[in-house]
């Protein structure tokens, strides 16, 4: 019988998603596992760990699966299983022949997998300009054309699948992947993860079974921080609330200095003040590079500030993470909930630009102009 083996040695630790694991395990045991599965949810809630666990489950030779001790599980834990093809955004290969570019991106992927063996929970990139380019999709399709090496199944796991870029201007990579989804080989199981399902082509989403990976309970996040990271209990509870059900975000909050928080405060102040000089000064603080590594964290904290403001202006102050700060802001700038919603929409657009590594100065300039207009409508 197939069961949930969350604590199997060497396999990815999945916290807070026992019910989802049970459903996935039951579908595999009953032979009802869809060939194409989309796992979506907020950043840091455990989509990658769940996808890797599912990949091991599909390949496990023991019981209860994934057992963590059979040959397949041991290979899966080391990112060495020949029938688990783990793909993720990579730097664009330098210009050259198509075959040379494919060789380059595959070599980069193998190097990154070797790094993940040493640091399994490390980020998939560190602020680099990355994406899932056509050459990578061609490699995936080539792998899918070959029968499994060890067993009866091959698993193709694509993390951050929304970054098959650039979809809007040139959907070449996404369209190439769509061909694989339309007629997958009988032995192939395709798992995508994304925090931005709306950024995937509708034709891709329509061909996949979608499973939402919900935020984890605050108590579960706080328990992990306290037991697994040595964070004091009171601080763990505060960080868990700020993380909104994301262990990944909680870990970042526990480790970060408050540079991104200060940057978010400056951006919000510039938008509220409303003067062109304030906006120019705030945008000028950013260089032409570093959208994903520098600007993205500031935008995430700015979004959190605006959510607190929305709670305050909507009469739900008890839900705000920092109610006192929201009260101070509204005492000086009497913003209304509709204006805050418009500002949040502007931040969402800016985050999309940062994800695509567009010029941070230009992104901030547009963002602040949009936010100022939103607040002016108060």
Short mmCIF file of C-alpha atoms in Angstrom, two decimals:
data_model
loop_
_atom_site.label_atom_id
_atom_site.label_comp_id
_atom_site.label_asym_id
_atom_site.label_seq_id
_atom_site.Cartn_x
_atom_site.Cartn_y
_atom_site.Cartn_z
CA UNK A 1 0.00 0.00 0.00
CA UNK A 2 1.26 3.50 -0.86
CA UNK A 3 1.37 5.89 2.08
CA UNK A 4 2.75 9.22 3.22
CA UNK A 5 6.36 9.03 4.32
CA UNK A 6 7.15 12.64 5.13
CA UNK A 7 10.16 11.84 7.26
CA UNK A 8 11.84 9.31 4.97
CA UNK A 9 15.63 9.75 5.29
CA UNK A 10 17.29 11.77 2.56
CA UNK A 11 14.05 12.81 0.85
CA UNK A 12 12.76 16.40 0.79
CA UNK A 13 11.06 17.41 4.02
CA UNK A 14 7.47 18.50 3.32
CA UNK A 15 5.92 20.41 6.21
CA UNK A 16 2.28 21.28 6.68
CA UNK A 17 0.93 19.50 3.59
CA UNK A 18 0.09 16.05 4.90
CA UNK A 19 -3.40 16.15 3.42
CA UNK A 20 -2.04 16.95 -0.05
CA UNK A 21 0.58 14.23 0.26
CA UNK A 22 -2.13 11.76 1.18
CA UNK A 23 -4.22 12.69 -1.85
CA UNK A 24 -1.25 12.42 -4.21
CA UNK A 25 -0.14 9.10 -2.70
CA UNK A 26 -3.65 7.68 -2.97
CA UNK A 27 -3.93 8.71 -6.63
CA UNK A 28 -0.61 7.01 -7.44
CA UNK A 29 -1.61 3.86 -5.55
CA UNK A 30 -4.94 3.71 -7.40
CA UNK A 31 -3.35 4.36 -10.79
CA UNK A 32 -5.20 7.67 -11.17
CA UNK A 33 -2.24 10.03 -11.06
CA UNK A 34 -2.62 12.61 -13.86
CA UNK A 35 0.27 12.69 -16.29
CA UNK A 36 0.45 16.49 -16.11
CA UNK A 37 0.20 18.18 -12.70
CA UNK A 38 0.46 21.89 -11.87
CA UNK A 39 1.33 22.77 -8.26
CA UNK A 40 0.66 26.44 -7.60
CA UNK A 41 0.67 28.65 -4.53
CA UNK A 42 2.43 31.54 -2.84
CA UNK A 43 6.20 31.76 -2.82
CA UNK A 44 7.88 29.69 -0.15
CA UNK A 45 4.91 27.51 0.84
CA UNK A 46 6.69 24.27 -0.13
CA UNK A 47 5.81 23.65 -3.78
CA UNK A 48 9.32 22.59 -4.71
CA UNK A 49 9.63 20.17 -1.78
CA UNK A 50 6.22 18.69 -2.56
CA UNK A 51 7.10 18.29 -6.24
CA UNK A 52 10.40 16.57 -5.42
CA UNK A 53 8.63 14.31 -2.92
CA UNK A 54 6.04 13.43 -5.58
CA UNK A 55 8.82 12.64 -8.05
CA UNK A 56 10.40 10.25 -5.54
CA UNK A 57 6.98 8.74 -4.83
CA UNK A 58 6.46 7.95 -8.52
CA UNK A 59 9.82 6.18 -8.71
CA UNK A 60 9.90 4.42 -5.32
CA UNK A 61 10.38 0.63 -5.30
CA UNK A 62 9.58 0.11 -1.59
CA UNK A 63 6.74 0.51 0.90
CA UNK A 64 5.35 2.77 2.13
CA UNK A 65 6.31 5.00 -0.76
CA UNK A 66 8.41 7.02 -0.87
CA UNK A 67 10.38 4.77 1.48
CA UNK A 68 13.62 6.74 1.41
CA UNK A 69 15.77 3.60 1.45
CA UNK A 70 15.35 1.86 -1.91
CA UNK A 71 17.78 2.55 -4.73
CA UNK A 72 15.36 4.88 -6.51
CA UNK A 73 14.73 6.96 -3.39
CA UNK A 74 18.45 7.24 -2.64
CA UNK A 75 19.14 8.42 -6.17
CA UNK A 76 16.20 10.85 -6.06
CA UNK A 77 17.47 12.35 -2.79
CA UNK A 78 20.84 13.07 -4.44
CA UNK A 79 19.29 14.52 -7.63
CA UNK A 80 20.89 11.62 -9.50
CA UNK A 81 17.91 9.51 -10.57
CA UNK A 82 18.21 9.02 -14.36
CA UNK A 83 14.41 9.13 -14.76
CA UNK A 84 13.75 12.27 -12.72
CA UNK A 85 14.55 15.25 -14.92
CA UNK A 86 14.60 18.37 -12.74
CA UNK A 87 14.58 21.66 -14.65
CA UNK A 88 14.47 25.25 -13.44
CA UNK A 89 15.31 28.76 -14.72
CA UNK A 90 18.90 29.06 -15.92
CA UNK A 91 21.05 31.87 -17.37
CA UNK A 92 20.57 32.35 -21.09
CA UNK A 93 23.33 30.53 -22.98
CA UNK A 94 25.64 32.64 -25.10
CA UNK A 95 24.91 32.87 -28.79
CA UNK A 96 26.06 29.97 -30.91
CA UNK A 97 24.67 27.06 -32.81
CA UNK A 98 21.44 25.59 -31.47
CA UNK A 99 23.21 22.37 -30.47
CA UNK A 100 25.97 24.30 -28.71
CA UNK A 101 23.44 26.36 -26.76
CA UNK A 102 21.61 23.20 -25.72
CA UNK A 103 24.86 21.63 -24.54
CA UNK A 104 25.71 24.78 -22.56
CA UNK A 105 22.39 25.02 -20.77
CA UNK A 106 22.45 21.31 -19.90
CA UNK A 107 25.97 21.66 -18.49
CA UNK A 108 24.81 24.62 -16.39
CA UNK A 109 21.85 22.59 -15.13
CA UNK A 110 24.08 19.71 -14.07
CA UNK A 111 26.40 22.12 -12.25
CA UNK A 112 23.43 23.60 -10.41
CA UNK A 113 22.17 20.13 -9.48
CA UNK A 114 25.59 19.36 -8.01
CA UNK A 115 25.28 22.49 -5.88
CA UNK A 116 21.79 21.46 -4.76
CA UNK A 117 23.19 18.13 -3.57
CA UNK A 118 25.31 20.07 -1.07
CA UNK A 119 22.62 22.65 -0.23
CA UNK A 120 19.21 21.10 -1.00
CA UNK A 121 17.18 24.10 0.19
CA UNK A 122 19.19 26.80 -1.55
CA UNK A 123 17.50 29.21 -4.00
CA UNK A 124 17.36 28.14 -7.63
CA UNK A 125 19.20 31.33 -8.58
CA UNK A 126 20.85 34.22 -6.77
CA UNK A 127 19.66 37.31 -8.59
CA UNK A 128 20.92 36.21 -11.99
CA UNK A 129 19.07 36.89 -15.21
CA UNK A 130 17.48 33.50 -15.73
CA UNK A 131 14.60 31.89 -17.54
CA UNK A 132 13.41 28.64 -19.08
CA UNK A 133 14.47 29.24 -22.66
CA UNK A 134 13.64 27.41 -25.85
CA UNK A 135 16.92 25.48 -25.75
CA UNK A 136 16.02 24.09 -22.30
CA UNK A 137 12.54 23.08 -23.50
CA UNK A 138 14.11 21.33 -26.47
CA UNK A 139 16.29 19.37 -24.04
CA UNK A 140 13.19 18.38 -22.05
CA UNK A 141 11.41 17.20 -25.17
CA UNK A 142 14.50 15.24 -26.23
CA UNK A 143 14.63 13.55 -22.80
CA UNK A 144 10.93 12.71 -23.11
CA UNK A 145 11.53 10.98 -26.42
CA UNK A 146 13.64 8.31 -24.70
CA UNK A 147 12.21 5.52 -22.60
CA UNK A 148 13.02 5.40 -18.86
CA UNK A 149 16.41 3.98 -17.94
CA UNK A 150 15.49 2.23 -14.67
CA UNK A 151 11.76 1.68 -14.35
CA UNK A 152 8.48 2.23 -16.13
CA UNK A 153 8.13 5.97 -15.49
CA UNK A 154 9.99 9.17 -16.24
CA UNK A 155 9.26 12.35 -14.30
CA UNK A 156 9.81 15.83 -15.70
CA UNK A 157 9.79 18.44 -12.96
CA UNK A 158 9.88 22.10 -14.05
CA UNK A 159 10.11 24.63 -11.23
CA UNK A 160 8.98 28.24 -11.72
CA UNK A 161 7.37 27.19 -14.99
CA UNK A 162 5.89 30.66 -15.51
CA UNK A 163 9.38 31.78 -16.49
CA UNK A 164 9.30 30.10 -19.87
CA UNK A 165 10.25 33.50 -21.19
CA UNK A 166 9.46 35.83 -22.69
CA UNK A 167 5.93 34.49 -23.09
CA UNK A 168 4.15 37.70 -23.97
CA UNK A 169 6.58 38.97 -26.58
CA UNK A 170 7.66 35.60 -27.92
CA UNK A 171 5.88 32.49 -26.63
CA UNK A 172 8.32 30.17 -28.40
CA UNK A 173 9.46 28.21 -25.32
CA UNK A 174 5.98 27.88 -23.86
CA UNK A 175 4.53 26.79 -27.20
CA UNK A 176 7.27 24.19 -27.62
CA UNK A 177 6.46 22.83 -24.16
CA UNK A 178 2.77 22.79 -25.05
CA UNK A 179 3.49 20.23 -27.78
CA UNK A 180 4.83 17.86 -25.12
CA UNK A 181 1.73 18.35 -22.97
CA UNK A 182 -0.61 17.70 -25.90
CA UNK A 183 0.80 14.23 -26.58
CA UNK A 184 2.95 13.08 -23.65
CA UNK A 185 4.58 9.65 -23.91
CA UNK A 186 2.70 6.98 -21.93
CA UNK A 187 5.56 6.72 -19.41
CA UNK A 188 5.97 10.48 -18.81
CA UNK A 189 4.73 12.40 -15.77
CA UNK A 190 5.09 16.17 -15.97
CA UNK A 191 5.02 18.31 -12.81
CA UNK A 192 5.14 22.10 -12.97
CA UNK A 193 5.40 24.49 -10.03
CA UNK A 194 4.61 28.19 -10.07
CA UNK A 195 3.76 31.09 -7.81
CA UNK A 196 2.18 32.89 -10.76
CA UNK A 197 -0.22 30.53 -12.56
CA UNK A 198 -1.79 33.44 -14.44
CA UNK A 199 1.57 34.00 -16.17
CA UNK A 200 1.42 30.58 -17.81
CA UNK A 201 -0.15 30.28 -21.22
CA UNK A 202 -3.86 29.44 -20.84
CA UNK A 203 -3.34 26.53 -23.22
CA UNK A 204 -0.76 25.06 -20.85
CA UNK A 205 -2.97 25.47 -17.78
CA UNK A 206 -5.93 23.90 -19.56
CA UNK A 207 -3.97 20.70 -20.21
CA UNK A 208 -2.90 20.16 -16.62
CA UNK A 209 -4.55 19.02 -13.42
CA UNK A 210 -4.08 21.93 -11.00
CA UNK A 211 -3.45 21.51 -7.29
CA UNK A 212 -3.22 24.51 -4.98
CA UNK A 213 -0.50 24.36 -2.32
CA UNK A 214 -2.05 26.47 0.41
CA UNK A 215 -0.20 28.57 3.00
CA UNK A 216 0.89 26.65 6.06
CA UNK A 217 -0.65 27.30 9.47
CA UNK A 218 1.15 30.03 11.42
CA UNK A 219 1.69 27.61 14.30
CA UNK A 220 3.47 25.19 11.93
CA UNK A 221 5.75 27.96 10.62
CA UNK A 222 6.53 29.19 14.13
CA UNK A 223 7.27 25.64 15.29
CA UNK A 224 9.69 25.14 12.40
CA UNK A 225 11.51 28.41 13.11
CA UNK A 226 11.83 27.60 16.79
CA UNK A 227 12.80 23.94 16.48
CA UNK A 228 14.64 23.97 13.14
CA UNK A 229 16.26 27.40 13.12
CA UNK A 230 16.69 28.19 16.81
CA UNK A 231 14.55 31.33 16.67
CA UNK A 232 13.23 32.41 20.11
CA UNK A 233 9.56 31.52 20.59
CA UNK A 234 8.20 35.10 20.71
CA UNK A 235 10.16 36.14 17.62
CA UNK A 236 9.14 32.94 15.82
CA UNK A 237 5.44 33.75 16.33
CA UNK A 238 5.95 37.30 14.98
CA UNK A 239 7.91 36.10 11.95
CA UNK A 240 5.35 33.37 11.24
CA UNK A 241 2.57 35.95 11.12
CA UNK A 242 4.54 38.21 8.79
CA UNK A 243 5.39 35.23 6.55
CA UNK A 244 1.69 34.51 5.92
CA UNK A 245 2.01 30.75 5.79
CA UNK A 246 5.32 30.61 3.91
CA UNK A 247 8.23 28.82 5.58
CA UNK A 248 10.52 30.09 2.82
CA UNK A 249 9.53 33.67 3.51
CA UNK A 250 9.86 33.12 7.28
CA UNK A 251 13.43 31.90 6.81
CA UNK A 252 14.23 34.98 4.73
CA UNK A 253 12.73 37.28 7.36
CA UNK A 254 14.72 35.60 10.12
CA UNK A 255 17.97 36.01 8.19
CA UNK A 256 17.60 39.43 6.61
CA UNK A 257 18.85 42.77 7.87
CA UNK A 258 16.09 45.30 7.30
CA UNK A 259 17.47 46.85 4.11
CA UNK A 260 14.47 45.81 2.04
CA UNK A 261 12.09 47.10 4.71
CA UNK A 262 13.78 50.50 4.74
CA UNK A 263 13.70 50.59 0.94
CA UNK A 264 9.97 49.80 1.01
CA UNK A 265 9.38 52.64 3.48
CA UNK A 266 11.21 55.06 1.19
CA UNK A 267 9.19 53.99 -1.83
CA UNK A 268 5.90 54.33 0.02
CA UNK A 269 6.89 57.75 1.37
CA UNK A 270 7.83 58.99 -2.11
CA UNK A 271 4.47 57.89 -3.51
CA UNK A 272 2.50 59.43 -0.65
CA UNK A 273 4.40 62.74 -0.77
CA UNK A 274 3.44 62.98 -4.43
CA UNK A 275 6.18 65.34 -5.62
CA UNK A 276 8.17 64.58 -8.79
CA UNK A 277 11.42 65.35 -6.97
CA UNK A 278 10.66 62.75 -4.27
CA UNK A 279 9.84 60.15 -6.89
CA UNK A 280 12.95 60.99 -8.93
CA UNK A 281 15.16 60.69 -5.86
CA UNK A 282 13.66 57.34 -4.87
CA UNK A 283 14.04 55.91 -8.39
CA UNK A 284 17.57 57.28 -8.67
CA UNK A 285 18.64 55.15 -5.71
CA UNK A 286 18.50 52.11 -7.98
CA UNK A 287 21.05 51.21 -10.60
CA UNK A 288 20.15 49.89 -14.03
CA UNK A 289 20.72 46.32 -12.82
CA UNK A 290 19.73 44.12 -9.91
CA UNK A 291 15.97 43.97 -10.36
CA UNK A 292 15.58 40.45 -8.99
CA UNK A 293 18.24 40.63 -6.27
CA UNK A 294 17.74 44.19 -4.98
CA UNK A 295 14.42 45.61 -6.12
CA UNK A 296 12.28 42.47 -5.77
CA UNK A 297 12.71 42.18 -1.95
CA UNK A 298 11.85 45.87 -1.53
CA UNK A 299 8.70 45.42 -3.62
CA UNK A 300 7.69 42.42 -1.55
CA UNK A 301 8.00 44.46 1.65
CA UNK A 302 6.19 47.38 0.00
CA UNK A 303 3.32 45.05 -0.81
CA UNK A 304 3.22 44.00 2.85
CA UNK A 305 3.06 47.67 3.93
CA UNK A 306 0.16 48.28 1.56
CA UNK A 307 -1.68 45.19 2.77
CA UNK A 308 -1.44 46.54 6.30
CA UNK A 309 -2.80 49.88 5.07
CA UNK A 310 -5.65 48.06 3.36
CA UNK A 311 -6.50 46.26 6.60
CA UNK A 312 -6.45 49.58 8.48
CA UNK A 313 -8.55 51.48 5.94
CA UNK A 314 -11.03 48.61 5.64
CA UNK A 315 -11.72 48.37 9.35
CA UNK A 316 -9.75 45.15 9.82
CA UNK A 317 -6.84 46.60 11.79
CA UNK A 318 -6.54 43.41 13.87
CA UNK A 319 -5.30 41.60 10.73
CA UNK A 320 -2.43 44.04 10.10
CA UNK A 321 1.11 42.93 10.92
CA UNK A 322 2.12 46.42 12.06
CA UNK A 323 -1.06 48.28 12.93
CA UNK A 324 0.81 51.10 14.66
CA UNK A 325 2.74 52.00 11.51
CA UNK A 326 -0.44 51.99 9.43
CA UNK A 327 -2.09 54.30 11.96
CA UNK A 328 0.83 56.73 11.76
CA UNK A 329 0.66 56.78 7.96
CA UNK A 330 -3.09 57.36 7.79
CA UNK A 331 -2.92 60.10 10.41
CA UNK A 332 -0.73 62.08 8.00
CA UNK A 333 -2.07 60.83 4.68
CA UNK A 334 -5.81 60.04 4.81
CA UNK A 335 -5.77 57.33 2.16
CA UNK A 336 -8.83 55.27 1.35
CA UNK A 337 -9.13 51.55 0.69
CA UNK A 338 -9.83 51.91 -3.08
CA UNK A 339 -6.64 53.97 -3.46
CA UNK A 340 -4.62 51.31 -1.63
CA UNK A 341 -6.04 48.62 -3.91
CA UNK A 342 -4.92 50.61 -6.97
CA UNK A 343 -1.46 50.99 -5.44
CA UNK A 344 -1.28 47.25 -4.79
CA UNK A 345 -2.09 46.59 -8.43
CA UNK A 346 0.79 48.89 -9.43
CA UNK A 347 3.17 46.99 -7.14
CA UNK A 348 2.05 43.70 -8.69
CA UNK A 349 2.96 45.03 -12.15
CA UNK A 350 6.33 46.21 -10.84
CA UNK A 351 7.01 42.78 -9.37
CA UNK A 352 6.34 41.23 -12.76
CA UNK A 353 8.88 43.64 -14.27
CA UNK A 354 11.40 42.75 -11.57
CA UNK A 355 10.85 39.04 -12.24
CA UNK A 356 11.75 39.71 -15.88
CA UNK A 357 14.83 41.66 -14.71
CA UNK A 358 13.75 44.87 -16.42
CA UNK A 359 15.58 48.11 -15.62
CA UNK A 360 14.96 48.83 -11.89
CA UNK A 361 15.10 52.63 -12.29
CA UNK A 362 12.48 52.61 -15.00
CA UNK A 363 10.37 50.11 -13.07
CA UNK A 364 10.43 52.26 -9.92
CA UNK A 365 9.68 55.44 -11.87
CA UNK A 366 6.56 53.91 -13.41
CA UNK A 367 5.54 52.35 -10.10
CA UNK A 368 5.78 55.58 -8.13
CA UNK A 369 3.91 57.56 -10.77
CA UNK A 370 1.11 54.98 -10.72
CA UNK A 371 0.98 54.89 -6.92
CA UNK A 372 0.94 58.69 -6.68
CA UNK A 373 -2.02 58.83 -9.05
CA UNK A 374 -3.79 56.19 -6.99
CA UNK A 375 -3.27 58.06 -3.72
CA UNK A 376 -4.23 61.38 -5.34
CA UNK A 377 -7.69 59.99 -6.01
CA UNK A 378 -8.34 59.90 -2.26
#
